[in-house]
Amino acid sequence: MTTPDPITRPEGGETRELKVLVAAPRGFCAGVDRAIRIVELAIERFGAPVYVRHEIVHNRYVVESLKAGGAIFVESLGQVPDGVPVVFSAHGVPKAVPAKAEARGLDYIDATCPLVSKVHRQAERAHEAGRHIIFVGHAGHPEVIGTLGQLPEGAMTLVESVDDVAGLSPSNPEMLSFLTQTTLSVDDTRDIVTALQHRFPAISGPRGEDICYATSNRQDAVKAIAGKCDRIIVIGAPNSSNSLRLVEVAERLGTPAHLVQRGVDVDPAWLDGISTLGITAGASAPETLVREVIDAVAARRSIVEEVVITAEENMVFKLPRGLEAA
């Protein structure tokens, strides 16, 4: 823990000092940082506009900042004109998407997080071994759509809960594998995997953990502060899976939690009558938004800020070929 940093008392509001526990790690992970840098370097290299299929990461502030720099965000390749580069988001895309881009002669840059790409390769290997894959994830999430789209239709079955496991009826229970979305609840996923292994003892899984290090670390950080807080604020987008999971983690430990995107979203009523507030940020939220939220809290209450560190992160992912020089 760092030494508490007292901040000037605001005018008005409750006079009692509010302790603010800031979780660490929080905010940007290596995959998000890489994806944003890819868009920035693509604009540098090719000039504006550069098209991006889907939000590069799930954060409105980041998306708007990149738009201001020359990025145009679309939901399908049909919205991309001929002769301009397109970037695929960090969540990954089905194999049909780059195939369509190549058929049209489009230059594309794949910003898929390397940890998501790892899951794609695991799926291919399991399929080649003749195994049917049970994929644990949230239906409709871009990462899930991209992963399911790595294999022919019917090669994977999606499950979202322990109850879904009970309803499975594979044709060959001896030839199953499981994989998971990278941004799930660690605890929920453990329960689902346990249920799969209990029902299908021969099922195989990845050697390492599919849930990414950043998702696990941010959930562990929330667990470390939740019991000390009267309330927790999570900074992230409503379509950000890893941010939503942080809210769930806090609330399961009995601590009320709120998801906000900006400082203006902080409800002053949340700060009334509490002595300790926790703050964290999902993996797509930049640190500038963390400071913005802390400033919004400090405008209402006199605060003492304390950073609670539960892990150190030093992961860095390489940029795609052709962009390193830029």
mmCIF file of C-alpha atoms in Angstrom, residues 2 15 58 60 69 75 83 95 97 128 132 145 147 164-165 170 181 187 196 201 223 237 244 259 261 265 293 323:
data_model
loop_
_atom_site.group_PDB
_atom_site.id
_atom_site.type_symbol
_atom_site.label_atom_id
_atom_site.label_comp_id
_atom_site.label_asym_id
_atom_site.label_seq_id
_atom_site.Cartn_x
_atom_site.Cartn_y
_atom_site.Cartn_z
ATOM 1 C CA THR A 2 1.174 3.516 -0.696
ATOM 2 C CA THR A 15 -17.277 17.294 6.568
ATOM 3 C CA HIS A 58 -15.322 -1.115 -25.335
ATOM 4 C CA ARG A 60 -16.638 5.487 -25.400
ATOM 5 C CA GLY A 69 -7.712 11.516 -34.793
ATOM 6 C CA GLU A 75 -20.018 -2.669 -37.728
ATOM 7 C CA GLY A 83 -9.023 1.303 -51.192
ATOM 8 C CA LYS A 95 -12.499 -16.210 -40.095
ATOM 9 C CA VAL A 97 -14.250 -11.448 -42.038
ATOM 10 C CA GLU A 128 -8.283 -31.068 -35.757
ATOM 11 C CA HIS A 132 -16.267 -31.192 -30.067
ATOM 12 C CA ILE A 145 -18.808 -14.400 -32.005
ATOM 13 C CA THR A 147 -14.184 -17.467 -31.452
ATOM 14 C CA ASP A 164 -26.524 -25.073 -19.388
ATOM 15 C CA VAL A 165 -24.077 -27.883 -18.633
ATOM 16 C CA PRO A 170 -23.011 -34.465 -27.032
ATOM 17 C CA GLN A 181 -13.957 -16.425 -23.106
ATOM 18 C CA ASP A 187 -15.426 -17.814 -9.840
ATOM 19 C CA LEU A 196 -18.267 -29.976 -17.075
ATOM 20 C CA PRO A 201 -14.746 -36.927 -16.928
ATOM 21 C CA LYS A 223 -11.797 -8.824 -3.731
ATOM 22 C CA ALA A 237 -18.536 0.795 -20.371
ATOM 23 C CA LEU A 244 -19.401 -5.759 -15.566
ATOM 24 C CA LEU A 259 -20.589 1.139 -13.062
ATOM 25 C CA GLN A 261 -18.239 5.840 -17.630
ATOM 26 C CA ASP A 265 -21.894 9.801 -13.726
ATOM 27 C CA VAL A 293 -13.843 10.073 -11.106
ATOM 28 C CA LEU A 323 3.606 -1.095 -37.869
#
